[in-house]
XYZ file of C-alpha atoms in Angstrom:
565
model
C 138.048 131.760 86.483
C 135.950 132.433 88.992
C 132.547 130.399 90.360
C 129.383 130.882 92.317
C 129.288 129.126 95.648
C 126.311 129.202 96.600
C 125.671 128.984 101.185
C 122.392 128.246 102.034
C 121.806 129.564 105.887
C 120.036 127.852 108.612
C 116.537 129.002 108.736
C 115.229 130.698 112.117
C 112.175 128.742 112.165
C 110.612 129.650 115.944
C 106.803 127.899 115.219
C 104.108 128.098 113.300
C 102.924 131.656 111.948
C 100.891 132.417 109.101
C 103.799 134.310 107.462
C 105.879 130.381 106.412
C 108.429 133.228 104.466
C 109.033 134.949 107.699
C 109.288 132.075 109.420
C 111.296 130.655 107.710
C 114.049 133.525 107.031
C 117.729 132.835 107.778
C 118.296 135.488 110.968
C 120.180 138.644 110.825
C 122.720 137.187 113.407
C 123.182 133.599 110.013
C 123.416 136.659 107.598
C 126.111 138.879 109.525
C 128.498 136.083 110.699
C 128.654 134.867 106.943
C 129.356 137.413 105.351
C 131.480 138.338 108.001
C 133.415 135.595 107.359
C 133.480 135.645 103.203
C 134.608 139.319 104.187
C 137.761 137.516 106.247
C 138.283 135.159 104.259
C 139.337 137.819 101.479
C 136.349 137.180 99.384
C 135.230 141.417 98.693
C 131.801 142.664 99.592
C 130.814 143.127 95.713
C 130.981 139.892 95.189
C 128.842 138.412 97.175
C 124.719 138.763 96.936
C 122.152 137.409 99.194
C 118.826 135.503 97.834
C 116.428 137.727 97.534
C 114.454 135.476 99.961
C 117.386 136.035 102.389
C 118.177 131.852 102.168
C 121.309 132.310 100.063
C 124.666 133.893 100.207
C 126.168 133.861 97.117
C 129.507 134.865 96.303
C 132.480 134.329 93.057
C 135.075 132.656 94.189
C 138.145 131.152 92.118
C 139.297 127.462 92.869
C 142.513 128.313 95.471
C 140.313 130.986 96.952
C 137.606 127.988 97.584
C 140.003 125.148 98.893
C 141.470 127.769 101.174
C 137.502 129.267 103.124
C 137.161 125.595 103.403
C 140.402 124.128 103.529
C 139.831 121.086 101.194
C 141.528 120.474 97.640
C 138.320 120.997 95.465
C 138.974 118.519 92.174
C 137.543 120.266 88.822
C 137.125 116.962 87.431
C 136.475 117.719 83.353
C 132.428 116.239 83.658
C 129.140 117.307 83.574
C 129.426 117.129 87.712
C 131.937 119.932 87.237
C 134.320 121.220 90.973
C 133.572 118.747 93.900
C 135.235 117.668 96.519
C 134.260 114.457 99.577
C 134.294 117.350 102.074
C 134.349 120.339 103.160
C 134.922 122.369 106.629
C 133.699 125.119 108.090
C 134.432 127.898 111.607
C 132.718 125.762 114.114
C 130.779 128.874 115.320
C 129.433 128.766 111.359
C 128.087 125.513 112.137
C 125.073 126.991 113.533
C 124.453 128.985 110.745
C 124.846 127.212 107.622
C 123.076 124.027 106.097
C 124.577 123.322 103.566
C 127.609 125.043 100.710
C 126.203 124.011 96.692
C 128.731 123.096 95.105
C 130.856 121.146 96.362
C 129.879 117.834 97.639
C 126.457 117.901 96.308
C 126.028 117.854 92.468
C 125.375 121.312 90.748
C 124.237 120.825 87.308
C 121.856 119.917 85.885
C 122.433 116.709 84.578
C 122.428 115.196 80.983
C 119.427 111.615 79.926
C 120.636 109.887 77.118
C 117.854 107.004 76.870
C 114.178 108.374 75.545
C 111.495 110.011 77.513
C 114.020 110.114 80.615
C 114.447 113.671 79.594
C 111.159 115.650 80.231
C 110.943 118.055 81.914
C 108.952 117.962 85.511
C 105.558 119.141 84.234
C 105.162 116.149 82.203
C 105.079 114.218 85.610
C 101.434 112.331 84.695
C 102.463 111.537 81.491
C 102.142 107.905 80.710
C 105.552 106.111 80.061
C 107.694 108.622 82.032
C 108.651 105.978 84.689
C 106.126 107.365 87.126
C 103.207 105.292 88.345
C 101.981 101.798 89.261
C 102.291 98.797 87.440
C 100.098 96.085 85.912
C 100.435 91.564 85.458
C 98.731 91.390 83.105
C 95.299 91.733 81.811
C 91.386 91.249 83.287
C 91.103 89.762 85.880
C 88.594 86.939 85.462
C 87.315 86.658 89.330
C 87.011 88.799 92.446
C 88.756 85.735 95.479
C 87.837 86.012 98.716
C 88.757 89.136 100.471
C 90.609 87.885 103.480
C 91.428 83.582 102.464
C 93.841 84.874 98.903
C 94.913 88.456 100.758
C 98.996 86.598 98.678
C 97.375 86.575 95.306
C 94.708 90.240 95.742
C 94.415 92.660 97.905
C 91.729 94.403 98.875
C 90.867 96.911 101.909
C 89.697 94.040 103.596
C 93.365 92.746 103.497
C 95.076 96.176 104.235
C 92.710 96.290 107.514
C 93.190 92.912 108.435
C 96.868 93.280 107.923
C 97.543 96.696 109.967
C 94.813 96.922 112.210
C 92.960 99.605 110.278
C 89.298 99.457 112.181
C 88.616 103.255 112.892
C 85.065 105.029 112.363
C 85.793 109.146 111.786
C 84.238 110.765 114.890
C 85.202 114.432 113.408
C 85.246 113.938 109.347
C 83.698 117.902 109.150
C 87.033 119.336 110.964
C 89.776 117.402 108.978
C 90.773 116.361 104.862
C 93.157 114.618 103.196
C 93.775 114.869 99.490
C 95.154 113.366 96.445
C 97.341 114.561 94.195
C 97.620 113.611 90.492
C 98.847 115.326 87.644
C 97.484 115.517 84.019
C 96.362 113.707 82.264
C 95.910 111.083 84.574
C 91.959 111.407 85.319
C 89.847 108.823 87.308
C 86.894 107.625 85.624
C 83.967 107.967 87.985
C 82.321 105.063 86.605
C 85.566 102.906 87.939
C 84.756 104.274 90.692
C 81.580 101.917 90.743
C 82.492 99.374 89.483
C 84.934 99.645 92.668
C 82.522 100.317 94.814
C 80.548 97.414 93.832
C 82.388 94.602 94.427
C 84.069 96.282 97.530
C 82.913 99.220 99.385
C 79.212 99.378 98.139
C 78.579 102.608 100.365
C 80.774 104.459 98.034
C 78.762 104.018 95.034
C 78.365 107.105 92.853
C 80.445 108.702 95.593
C 83.032 111.628 93.980
C 86.242 113.078 95.084
C 86.085 116.783 95.678
C 88.042 118.204 93.201
C 89.854 121.300 93.146
C 91.481 122.272 90.000
C 95.054 123.584 89.878
C 96.600 125.721 86.495
C 93.448 124.606 84.946
C 93.309 120.620 85.960
C 90.766 118.815 84.238
C 89.461 114.925 83.950
C 90.507 114.018 80.808
C 88.092 112.219 78.129
C 90.483 110.015 77.142
C 89.406 105.912 78.910
C 93.131 103.870 78.857
C 94.997 102.249 81.830
C 98.266 104.749 80.533
C 95.404 107.647 82.016
C 93.003 105.890 84.302
C 95.577 103.193 86.584
C 97.233 106.110 89.096
C 94.176 107.946 89.881
C 91.509 105.064 89.257
C 94.549 103.222 92.095
C 94.806 106.384 94.688
C 90.923 107.307 94.617
C 90.252 103.738 94.980
C 91.928 103.053 98.119
C 92.071 106.301 99.720
C 88.276 106.859 99.747
C 87.625 103.080 100.833
C 89.603 103.071 103.168
C 88.303 106.443 105.595
C 85.408 105.654 104.723
C 82.617 107.768 103.056
C 81.778 109.752 105.753
C 85.498 111.389 105.420
C 85.912 113.147 101.897
C 88.830 112.971 99.783
C 90.233 116.142 98.210
C 91.390 115.756 94.593
C 93.845 118.176 93.731
C 94.041 117.862 90.308
C 97.168 120.013 88.901
C 97.627 121.193 84.915
C 96.294 121.809 81.777
C 95.911 119.226 79.539
C 98.230 120.678 77.120
C 100.851 121.715 78.924
C 100.873 119.656 82.609
C 102.718 120.611 86.281
C 104.996 120.257 88.724
C 105.507 119.401 92.041
C 106.222 123.475 92.085
C 102.871 124.498 90.034
C 101.341 122.569 93.042
C 103.083 124.067 95.830
C 102.185 127.699 94.222
C 99.010 127.011 94.632
C 99.371 125.416 98.202
C 101.496 129.277 99.250
C 101.045 132.098 97.366
C 104.559 133.107 98.689
C 106.166 130.216 96.851
C 105.230 131.365 93.662
C 107.732 134.026 93.755
C 110.267 132.462 96.444
C 113.604 132.316 95.376
C 113.253 133.833 92.214
C 110.199 131.635 91.969
C 109.561 127.932 89.058
C 111.553 127.243 86.442
C 109.695 127.231 83.172
C 112.240 124.788 81.102
C 110.616 122.249 83.949
C 107.439 123.339 85.580
C 104.987 124.549 83.874
C 103.995 128.534 82.909
C 100.749 130.387 83.067
C 98.760 131.692 81.889
C 98.478 128.950 79.006
C 98.761 130.310 75.715
C 98.630 127.544 73.528
C 95.573 125.998 71.382
C 93.466 124.286 74.273
C 94.968 125.575 77.094
C 94.532 127.240 80.246
C 94.172 131.077 80.122
C 92.584 131.819 83.731
C 95.744 133.045 86.243
C 98.248 131.428 87.725
C 97.239 129.106 90.949
C 98.765 131.527 93.681
C 98.114 130.865 97.172
C 94.345 129.460 95.629
C 94.508 126.098 97.735
C 93.576 125.625 101.164
C 96.022 121.894 101.403
C 95.012 118.998 103.246
C 96.288 117.759 106.783
C 97.261 114.855 105.441
C 98.614 115.018 101.103
C 99.870 112.068 99.228
C 101.472 111.781 96.292
C 102.399 108.871 93.967
C 104.975 110.444 91.542
C 108.379 110.517 91.992
C 111.278 112.598 89.575
C 115.196 111.340 89.733
C 117.065 113.528 92.208
C 120.026 114.075 89.685
C 117.533 115.500 86.671
C 117.477 118.754 89.023
C 119.927 121.016 89.902
C 120.405 120.963 93.902
C 119.406 124.247 93.552
C 115.720 123.568 92.228
C 115.413 120.825 94.516
C 116.870 122.413 97.770
C 114.299 125.392 97.547
C 111.428 122.508 97.005
C 112.695 121.114 99.953
C 112.519 123.757 102.019
C 108.519 124.799 100.987
C 107.375 121.009 102.072
C 109.979 121.778 105.414
C 107.813 125.038 106.006
C 104.039 123.658 105.447
C 104.688 120.535 107.330
C 105.778 123.370 110.254
C 102.479 124.419 109.537
C 100.443 120.956 110.260
C 100.350 119.382 106.812
C 101.857 115.796 106.247
C 103.377 114.470 103.018
C 103.698 111.620 102.378
C 106.036 110.883 98.562
C 106.283 106.955 97.245
C 110.209 106.239 97.436
C 109.332 104.364 93.198
C 109.444 101.064 92.091
C 112.864 100.525 90.550
C 114.549 99.533 94.040
C 117.951 101.599 93.725
C 117.994 102.333 90.313
C 116.233 105.954 88.990
C 113.068 105.945 87.625
C 112.766 104.030 84.497
C 114.984 101.569 85.581
C 118.126 104.725 84.747
C 121.258 105.005 86.792
C 124.659 107.058 87.080
C 126.898 106.557 84.537
C 130.459 108.211 85.374
C 129.657 111.571 84.097
C 126.454 112.169 85.392
C 124.728 111.081 82.748
C 121.368 108.874 83.648
C 121.015 105.750 81.421
C 119.609 101.849 81.772
C 123.105 100.615 81.265
C 124.508 102.514 83.798
C 125.194 101.069 87.456
C 125.627 103.934 89.743
C 122.781 104.142 92.203
C 119.779 107.044 91.015
C 118.122 108.198 94.379
C 114.670 109.200 93.894
C 113.192 113.008 94.699
C 110.762 114.020 96.681
C 111.552 111.173 98.798
C 115.100 112.082 99.273
C 113.787 115.606 101.069
C 114.048 115.647 104.847
C 111.256 116.866 105.569
C 108.651 114.600 103.677
C 107.863 111.441 104.879
C 108.647 108.504 101.845
C 106.775 105.071 101.601
C 108.582 101.899 100.078
C 106.689 98.567 100.000
C 105.923 95.667 100.558
C 104.062 92.273 99.940
C 102.518 89.288 101.215
C 104.740 86.315 100.082
C 102.743 83.243 98.575
C 100.905 81.058 99.885
C 100.810 83.151 103.254
C 98.271 85.210 105.431
C 97.641 88.514 106.441
C 98.764 87.025 109.828
C 102.812 86.222 108.723
C 105.028 88.942 108.561
C 105.347 90.897 104.891
C 108.515 90.837 103.356
C 109.819 93.928 100.749
C 108.035 93.920 97.708
C 110.150 91.871 94.455
C 106.827 90.909 92.385
C 106.709 93.420 89.524
C 108.338 96.230 91.459
C 111.301 96.870 93.680
C 110.850 99.340 96.459
C 112.571 102.478 95.993
C 115.268 103.261 98.623
C 118.311 104.623 99.417
C 120.581 107.752 100.386
C 121.063 110.719 98.567
C 123.038 112.904 96.500
C 122.063 116.528 97.509
C 120.349 116.188 101.746
C 122.560 115.414 104.651
C 121.438 113.468 107.208
C 119.245 114.719 108.979
C 119.040 114.531 112.859
C 116.376 112.423 113.691
C 117.329 109.942 111.087
C 121.181 109.698 112.226
C 120.786 107.031 115.144
C 118.885 104.809 112.758
C 121.102 105.051 109.183
C 123.775 104.881 111.372
C 122.922 101.733 113.434
C 122.318 100.009 109.809
C 125.494 100.684 108.175
C 127.857 99.531 111.167
C 125.319 96.109 111.563
C 124.675 95.441 107.865
C 127.611 97.178 106.249
C 126.973 97.122 102.397
C 129.138 95.096 100.397
C 129.546 97.176 97.365
C 132.476 100.578 96.268
C 131.736 103.771 97.519
C 132.041 105.005 94.184
C 129.202 103.570 92.672
C 126.123 104.744 95.708
C 126.728 107.571 98.856
C 128.471 105.638 101.270
C 129.237 108.725 103.422
C 126.921 108.051 106.197
C 126.011 111.019 105.719
C 123.166 111.624 103.392
C 119.257 111.341 103.743
C 118.325 108.012 103.376
C 114.321 106.906 101.922
C 111.765 105.120 101.794
C 110.622 105.993 105.860
C 108.093 103.313 106.103
C 106.299 101.561 103.661
C 102.704 99.771 103.461
C 101.916 96.345 101.226
C 101.802 97.376 97.285
C 101.396 94.187 95.544
C 98.716 92.501 93.976
C 95.768 95.516 94.270
C 92.876 95.113 92.863
C 91.841 98.285 90.833
C 89.164 99.210 88.796
C 90.308 100.779 85.548
C 88.477 101.923 81.970
C 85.333 99.176 83.333
C 88.202 95.799 84.261
C 89.333 94.433 87.536
C 93.031 94.576 86.778
C 96.313 93.539 90.253
C 98.470 96.177 90.074
C 101.867 96.641 91.871
C 104.006 100.136 93.513
C 104.936 102.183 95.753
C 101.770 103.848 93.723
C 99.910 102.076 96.141
C 100.567 102.044 99.414
C 101.534 105.174 100.127
C 97.919 106.385 99.714
C 97.416 103.960 102.243
C 99.721 105.416 104.678
C 97.770 108.748 103.696
C 94.330 107.173 104.537
C 95.736 105.531 108.486
C 96.648 108.888 109.271
C 93.752 110.476 108.831
C 92.440 108.786 110.527
C 95.062 109.383 113.448
C 94.547 112.671 113.028
C 90.400 112.320 112.994
C 91.817 111.173 116.425
C 93.286 113.780 117.765
C 90.574 116.455 116.425
C 88.105 114.899 118.255
C 89.918 115.778 121.597
C 90.930 119.187 120.470
C 94.342 118.694 119.430
C 95.949 119.400 115.973
C 97.045 117.570 112.974
C 100.288 115.658 113.309
C 102.116 117.738 110.509
C 105.859 116.602 109.657
C 105.769 113.276 111.901
C 108.866 111.880 110.945
C 110.970 113.570 113.697
C 108.695 111.191 116.187
C 108.554 107.719 114.240
C 112.603 107.800 114.608
C 111.841 108.331 118.500
C 111.974 105.975 120.517
C 108.489 106.497 121.912
C 106.987 105.035 118.585
C 110.085 102.195 118.452
C 107.290 99.042 118.869
C 104.045 101.684 116.641
C 105.462 99.805 113.455
C 106.059 96.123 111.738
C 110.376 95.483 111.468
C 110.349 93.960 108.186
C 113.639 91.267 107.288
C 113.419 89.662 104.622
C 113.726 90.995 100.671
C 115.939 92.965 98.827
C 115.415 96.100 96.146
C 117.537 95.572 92.713
C 118.717 97.960 90.663
C 121.416 99.019 88.347
C 122.785 95.590 88.427
C 123.369 94.724 92.084
C 120.334 92.646 94.035
C 120.363 96.363 95.756
C 120.146 97.062 99.532
C 119.540 94.639 102.030
C 116.164 93.979 104.946
C 117.483 93.987 108.447
C 116.706 94.591 111.724
C 115.049 98.095 112.830
C 115.470 100.839 109.165
C 116.280 100.343 106.655
C 117.000 101.613 103.224
C 114.529 99.310 101.108
C 111.510 99.088 103.540
C 112.994 101.728 106.230
C 110.894 101.471 109.981
C 108.277 99.354 108.241
C 104.322 98.468 107.976
C 102.076 100.819 110.499
C 100.352 98.739 113.797
C 97.341 101.126 113.323
C 96.319 100.387 116.776
C 100.055 100.903 118.800
C 100.425 104.760 116.433
C 96.753 105.355 117.233
C 97.128 105.253 121.115
C 100.666 106.826 120.693
C 99.550 109.911 118.841
C 96.048 110.490 120.858
C 98.477 110.599 123.878
C 100.842 113.510 122.627
C 99.944 117.487 123.375
């Protein structure tokens, strides 16, 4: 029996360009080299097909042909994971031309879900109860405590400024931009923004974000914590931390009938993505025009939106929910836009080593709350985004004391991808962690190869946030909180650079993992991220799969980025 095998070709990016599609197209040399190798291996030309974007070479081969080509035995186990191997080999001369081959060490089946709610498509990111979004500790707050004396019990913007030395007044806000993404039906209420401003940021009273609708995005008229908490949290803290001087853009994605996905948003940012690799998946992504009653009947948003310099997203999916090809297509787009100067931040998740909804994987690839295989989150596992975990001020401690990994209500998401390889920028940090703090778990419940993308990259406080929602204050927890905080800091870094005539920082991971930035983060060495029936991973000196490199030291980050060209 012949099965399709996909070979992802290395892109030939040489720098920013107006046409991101051509910028990221593999070179003709790469295409020819891989095609010649396949022909020499006995794969006839009619079995080899180049994808429309030029990014993949697909060829059909029998198991024996694949084993001979990659010089390693394939294990065709009768599970939903299909054929795979623990490793494969390519001729040395092809290494510069190939990113990865699938199916091999990657799962390439869309894994099924057994528990209610987890079967929702990606366009349902914003639906209450799907495992996304911040968590609360209970009912309304009776009072807001002194902003600095009780930061272990209630976090406000004043606490965050004190924790990270984040004091900055924008110089050229009209030349800068900060974007927050929300997915239908999640919506803010101006009454909640005003309530928060009246107690915390008085100059922001009656100030609204600049809303840009994507695929019919609109604000829901419903008032419920399930609909309003995420947007309230994101906007109240983003707007307060960048001050009234800096406008915040709200990207509201998807109509209230069909919803929206990450792909729908990327389509709006880059019109080429609408057709890249065949376009979106109608089973996962919102389909527009939406002809259902109440749906958005206007044209699909393709290249209609200018991306902000920094885009913060407090939503995520389980990597196993998506096919390897679906996730890779999307990840490549983050890389393209990062090359053009956009910083993408994603929350790492709130369930430790488990996926959203506390779901883990069983040996057959099913997601279940009763399984025990670690379940990484996406897009955090994409090497072209910056994944943000969560920390806390321990009870009884102050803003002057070291933080620990968040272990109140939520656990900082972190771990190792089953889809994406270990990027060069992260290799030394991850290798050091695995050598000095080796996890004690058996290799069959986590990706223990040491060759996969690890996350999160950095963290910030994610516990006890005071949030105004539905006309009262409540305490909120999550990487949904820490992510827009990091976004606000990077937005102010961009302001300082733009004021000096320099470009925004864009994709930051290769810099923050470099030796030059080694002292720019507060190392977190206490706490774990439980999940899947285990204590999760341990924090350690340096990078770890709980809090990443640590929390930002804003003055040091600012001085280092200002010094760069």
